[in-house]
mmCIF file of C-alpha atoms in Angstrom:
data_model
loop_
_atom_site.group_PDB
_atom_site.id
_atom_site.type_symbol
_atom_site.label_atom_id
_atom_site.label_comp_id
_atom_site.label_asym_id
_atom_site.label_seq_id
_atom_site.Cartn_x
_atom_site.Cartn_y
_atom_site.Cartn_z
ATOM 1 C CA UNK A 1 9.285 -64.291 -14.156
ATOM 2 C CA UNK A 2 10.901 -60.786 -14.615
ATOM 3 C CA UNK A 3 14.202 -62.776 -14.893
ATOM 4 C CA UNK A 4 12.941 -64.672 -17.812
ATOM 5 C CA UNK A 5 12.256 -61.627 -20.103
ATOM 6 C CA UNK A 6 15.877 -60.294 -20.009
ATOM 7 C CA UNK A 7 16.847 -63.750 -21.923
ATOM 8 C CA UNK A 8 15.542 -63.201 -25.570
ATOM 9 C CA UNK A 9 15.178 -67.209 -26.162
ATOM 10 C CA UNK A 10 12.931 -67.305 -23.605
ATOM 11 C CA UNK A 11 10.796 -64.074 -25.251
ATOM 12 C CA UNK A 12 10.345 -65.777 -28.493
ATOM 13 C CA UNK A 13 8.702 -68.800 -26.604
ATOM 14 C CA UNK A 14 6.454 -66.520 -24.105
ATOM 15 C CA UNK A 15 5.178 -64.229 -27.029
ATOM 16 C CA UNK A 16 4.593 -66.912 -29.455
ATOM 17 C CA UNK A 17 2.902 -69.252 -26.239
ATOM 18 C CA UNK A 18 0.900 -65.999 -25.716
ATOM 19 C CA UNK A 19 0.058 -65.716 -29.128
ATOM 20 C CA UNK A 20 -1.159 -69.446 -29.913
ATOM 21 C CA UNK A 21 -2.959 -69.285 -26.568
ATOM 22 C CA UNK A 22 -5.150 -66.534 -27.870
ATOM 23 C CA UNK A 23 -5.207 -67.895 -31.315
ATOM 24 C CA UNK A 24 -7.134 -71.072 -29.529
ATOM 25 C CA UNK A 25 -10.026 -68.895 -28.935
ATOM 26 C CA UNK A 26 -11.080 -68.881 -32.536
ATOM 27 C CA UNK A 27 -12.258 -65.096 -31.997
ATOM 28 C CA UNK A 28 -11.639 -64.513 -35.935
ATOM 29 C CA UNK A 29 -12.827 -66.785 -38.824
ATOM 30 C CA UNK A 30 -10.621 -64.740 -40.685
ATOM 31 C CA UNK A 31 -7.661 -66.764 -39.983
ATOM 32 C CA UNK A 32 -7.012 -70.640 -41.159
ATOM 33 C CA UNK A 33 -6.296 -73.230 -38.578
ATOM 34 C CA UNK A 34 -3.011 -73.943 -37.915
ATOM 35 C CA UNK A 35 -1.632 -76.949 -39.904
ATOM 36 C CA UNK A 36 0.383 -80.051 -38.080
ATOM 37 C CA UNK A 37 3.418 -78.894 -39.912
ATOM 38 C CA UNK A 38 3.299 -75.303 -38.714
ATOM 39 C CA UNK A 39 2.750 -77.003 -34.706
ATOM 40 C CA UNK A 40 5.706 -78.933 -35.231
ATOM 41 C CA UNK A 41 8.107 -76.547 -36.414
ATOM 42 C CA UNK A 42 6.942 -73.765 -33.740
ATOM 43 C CA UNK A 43 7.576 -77.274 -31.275
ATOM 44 C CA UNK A 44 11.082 -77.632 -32.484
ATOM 45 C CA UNK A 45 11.862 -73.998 -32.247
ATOM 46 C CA UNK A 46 10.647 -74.171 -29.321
ATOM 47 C CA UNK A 47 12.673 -76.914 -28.064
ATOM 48 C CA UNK A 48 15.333 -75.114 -29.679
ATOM 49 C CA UNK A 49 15.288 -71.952 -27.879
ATOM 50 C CA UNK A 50 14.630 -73.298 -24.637
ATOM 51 C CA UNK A 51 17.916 -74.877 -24.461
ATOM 52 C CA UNK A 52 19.812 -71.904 -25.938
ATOM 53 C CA UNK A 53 17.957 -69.676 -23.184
ATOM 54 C CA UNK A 54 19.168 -72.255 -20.603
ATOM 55 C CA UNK A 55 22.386 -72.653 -22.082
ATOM 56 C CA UNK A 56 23.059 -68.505 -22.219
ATOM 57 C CA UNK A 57 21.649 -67.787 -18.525
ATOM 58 C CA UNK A 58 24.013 -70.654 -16.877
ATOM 59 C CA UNK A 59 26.858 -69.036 -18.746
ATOM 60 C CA UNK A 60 25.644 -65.840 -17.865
ATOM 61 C CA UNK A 61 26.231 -64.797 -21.578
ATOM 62 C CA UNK A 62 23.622 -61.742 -20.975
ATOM 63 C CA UNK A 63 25.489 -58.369 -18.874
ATOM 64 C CA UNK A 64 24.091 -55.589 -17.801
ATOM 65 C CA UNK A 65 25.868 -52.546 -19.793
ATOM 66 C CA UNK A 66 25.164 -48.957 -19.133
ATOM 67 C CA UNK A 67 24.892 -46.907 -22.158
ATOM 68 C CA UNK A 68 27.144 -44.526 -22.298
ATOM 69 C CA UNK A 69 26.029 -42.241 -25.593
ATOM 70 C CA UNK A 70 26.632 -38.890 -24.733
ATOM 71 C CA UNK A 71 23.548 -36.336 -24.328
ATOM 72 C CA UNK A 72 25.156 -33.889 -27.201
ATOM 73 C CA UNK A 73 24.705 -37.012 -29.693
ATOM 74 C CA UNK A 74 21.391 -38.014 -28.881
ATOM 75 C CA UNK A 75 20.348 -34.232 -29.638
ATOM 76 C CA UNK A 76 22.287 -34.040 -32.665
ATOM 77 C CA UNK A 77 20.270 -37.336 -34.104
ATOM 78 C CA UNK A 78 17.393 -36.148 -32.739
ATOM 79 C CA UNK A 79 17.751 -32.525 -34.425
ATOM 80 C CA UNK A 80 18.102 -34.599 -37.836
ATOM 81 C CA UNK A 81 15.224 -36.672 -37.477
ATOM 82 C CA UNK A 82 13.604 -33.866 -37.140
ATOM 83 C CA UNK A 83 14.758 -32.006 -40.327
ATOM 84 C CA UNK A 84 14.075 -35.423 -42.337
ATOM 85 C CA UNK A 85 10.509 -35.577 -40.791
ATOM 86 C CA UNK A 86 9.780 -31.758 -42.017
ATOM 87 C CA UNK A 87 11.297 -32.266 -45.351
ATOM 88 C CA UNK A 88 8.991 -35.357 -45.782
ATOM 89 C CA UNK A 89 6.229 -32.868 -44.441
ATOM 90 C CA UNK A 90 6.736 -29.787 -47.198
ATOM 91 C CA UNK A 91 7.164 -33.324 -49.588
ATOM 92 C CA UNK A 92 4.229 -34.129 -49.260
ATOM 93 C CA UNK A 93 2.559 -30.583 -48.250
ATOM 94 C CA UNK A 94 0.365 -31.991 -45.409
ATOM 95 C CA UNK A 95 0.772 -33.603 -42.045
ATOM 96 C CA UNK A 96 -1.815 -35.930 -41.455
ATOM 97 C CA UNK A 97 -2.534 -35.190 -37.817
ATOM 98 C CA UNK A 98 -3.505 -31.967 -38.453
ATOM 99 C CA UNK A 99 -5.575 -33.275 -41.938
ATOM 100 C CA UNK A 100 -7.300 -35.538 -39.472
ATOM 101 C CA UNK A 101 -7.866 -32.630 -36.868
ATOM 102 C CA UNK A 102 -9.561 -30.176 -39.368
ATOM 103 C CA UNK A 103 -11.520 -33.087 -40.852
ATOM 104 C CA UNK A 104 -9.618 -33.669 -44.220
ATOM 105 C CA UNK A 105 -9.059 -37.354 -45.141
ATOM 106 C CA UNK A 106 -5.041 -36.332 -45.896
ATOM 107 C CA UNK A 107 -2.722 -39.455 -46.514
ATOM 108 C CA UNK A 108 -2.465 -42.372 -45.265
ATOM 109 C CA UNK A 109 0.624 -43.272 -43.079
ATOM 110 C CA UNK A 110 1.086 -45.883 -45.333
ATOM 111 C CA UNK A 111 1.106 -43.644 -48.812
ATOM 112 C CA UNK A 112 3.230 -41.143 -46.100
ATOM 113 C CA UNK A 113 6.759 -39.903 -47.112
ATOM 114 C CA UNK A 114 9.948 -40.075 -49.695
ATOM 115 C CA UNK A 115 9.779 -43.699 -50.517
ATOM 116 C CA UNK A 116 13.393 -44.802 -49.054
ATOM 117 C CA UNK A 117 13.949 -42.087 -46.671
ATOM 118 C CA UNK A 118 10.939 -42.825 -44.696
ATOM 119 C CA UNK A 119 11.396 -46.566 -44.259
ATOM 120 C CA UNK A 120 14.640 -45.259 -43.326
ATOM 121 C CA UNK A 121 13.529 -42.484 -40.735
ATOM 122 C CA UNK A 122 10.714 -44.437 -39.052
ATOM 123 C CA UNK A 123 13.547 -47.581 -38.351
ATOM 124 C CA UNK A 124 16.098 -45.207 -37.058
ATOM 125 C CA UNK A 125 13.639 -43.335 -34.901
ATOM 126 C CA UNK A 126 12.427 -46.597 -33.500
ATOM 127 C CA UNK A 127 15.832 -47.300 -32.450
ATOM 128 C CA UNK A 128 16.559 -43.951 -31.220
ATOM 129 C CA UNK A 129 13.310 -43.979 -28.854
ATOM 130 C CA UNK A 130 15.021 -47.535 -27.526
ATOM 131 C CA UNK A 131 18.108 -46.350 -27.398
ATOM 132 C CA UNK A 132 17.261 -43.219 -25.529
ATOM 133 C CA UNK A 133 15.551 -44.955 -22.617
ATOM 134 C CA UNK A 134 18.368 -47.364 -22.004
ATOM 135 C CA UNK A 135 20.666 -43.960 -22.074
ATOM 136 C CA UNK A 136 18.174 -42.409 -19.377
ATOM 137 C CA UNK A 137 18.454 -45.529 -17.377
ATOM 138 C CA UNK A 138 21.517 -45.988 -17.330
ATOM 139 C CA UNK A 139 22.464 -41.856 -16.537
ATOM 140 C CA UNK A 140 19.006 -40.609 -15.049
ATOM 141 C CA UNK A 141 19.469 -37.195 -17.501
ATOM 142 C CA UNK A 142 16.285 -35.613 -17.659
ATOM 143 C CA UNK A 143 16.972 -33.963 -20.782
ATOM 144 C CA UNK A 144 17.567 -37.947 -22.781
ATOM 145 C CA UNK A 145 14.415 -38.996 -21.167
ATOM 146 C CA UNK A 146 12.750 -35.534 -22.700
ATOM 147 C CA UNK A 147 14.335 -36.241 -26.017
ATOM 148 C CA UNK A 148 13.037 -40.176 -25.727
ATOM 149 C CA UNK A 149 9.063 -38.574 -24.966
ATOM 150 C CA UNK A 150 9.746 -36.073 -28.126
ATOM 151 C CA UNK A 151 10.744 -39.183 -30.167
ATOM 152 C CA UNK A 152 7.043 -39.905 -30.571
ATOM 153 C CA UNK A 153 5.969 -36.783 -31.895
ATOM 154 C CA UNK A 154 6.555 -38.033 -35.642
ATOM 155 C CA UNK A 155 4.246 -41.256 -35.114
ATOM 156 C CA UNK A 156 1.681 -38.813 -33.584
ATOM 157 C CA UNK A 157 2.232 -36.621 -36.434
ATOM 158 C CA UNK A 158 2.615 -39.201 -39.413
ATOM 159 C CA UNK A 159 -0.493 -40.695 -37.357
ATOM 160 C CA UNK A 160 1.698 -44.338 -36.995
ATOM 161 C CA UNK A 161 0.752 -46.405 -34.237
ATOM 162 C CA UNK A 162 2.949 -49.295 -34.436
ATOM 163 C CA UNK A 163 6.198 -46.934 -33.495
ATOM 164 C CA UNK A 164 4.329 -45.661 -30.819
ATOM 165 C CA UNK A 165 3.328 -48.907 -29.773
ATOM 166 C CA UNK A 166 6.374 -50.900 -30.416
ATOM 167 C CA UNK A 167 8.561 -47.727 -28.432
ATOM 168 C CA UNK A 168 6.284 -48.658 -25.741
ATOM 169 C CA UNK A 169 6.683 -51.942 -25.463
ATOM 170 C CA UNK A 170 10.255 -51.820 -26.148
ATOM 171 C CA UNK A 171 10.379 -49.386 -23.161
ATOM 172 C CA UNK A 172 8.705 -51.950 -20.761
ATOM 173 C CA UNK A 173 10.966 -54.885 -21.772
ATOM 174 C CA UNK A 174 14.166 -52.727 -21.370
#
């Protein structure tokens, strides 16, 4: 089973079997029923990926690399992030954590940030949080894997969830 998740054809078709498994249960009448047409193309794609996932593990198209990003660049991207997160901070002269903590509604993490810097902070630290466990696995430096547990300090603080979650899961699968 573990050997199935390192092939990311064979991901799509677990997470999506996962996900129309618990659809099924009709838990939410928020949510149409799935059409015919939307069953057959998730079938084909299926289909689809299942042969590319064969087709890439018997040509073993999927190595193992070690990362290799040194420990001096990691802390120099982390350092930025950083400095971006506090100058969306002062921007917006509240961090809504802390609003949260002292009972203050604050704003939303949605409403949070410089408009095209923060789209462009929260992807790059979602990379950096992958990136910094693969570097830790692949060196065992305790200072990258202290750098990739300080990565979620800006979702705690910008109160986001899904980086927190997705760095998680990203985490496990890697």
């Amino acid at each position: 089973m573990i050997k199935l998740l390192r092939n990311p054809f064979y991901i799509y078709v677990l997470g999506f079997t996962l996900t129309f498994l618990v659809y099924s249960f009709d838990w939410s009448e928020i949510y149409p029923h799935l059409t015919i047409e939307i069953k057959i193309f998730f079938a084909l794609t299926f289909i689809v990926f299942i042969f590319f996932g064969f087709f890439v593990t018997r040509l073993k198209l999927i190595n193992n690399t070690l990362s290799c990003t040194s420990t001096q660049l990691i802390s120099s991207c982390f350092f930025l992030l950083v400095v971006l997160y506090a100058f969306e901070f002062l921007y917006e002269k509240d961090i809504p954590f802390f609003a949260k903590l002292m009972g203050r509604d604050g704003i939303g993490y949605k409403e949070f940030g410089i408009p095209l810097l923060h789209g462009i902070l929260i992807s790059f630290n979602s990379f950096l949080i992958a990136h910094t466990f693969t570097t830790y696995l692949s060196t065992k430096n305790k200072k990258v894997l202290r750098y990739h547990l300080l990565l979620y300090v800006p979702a705690l603080l910008i109160i986001n969830r899904s980086i927190i979650v997705f760095g998680l899961l990203t985490s496990l699968f890697i």
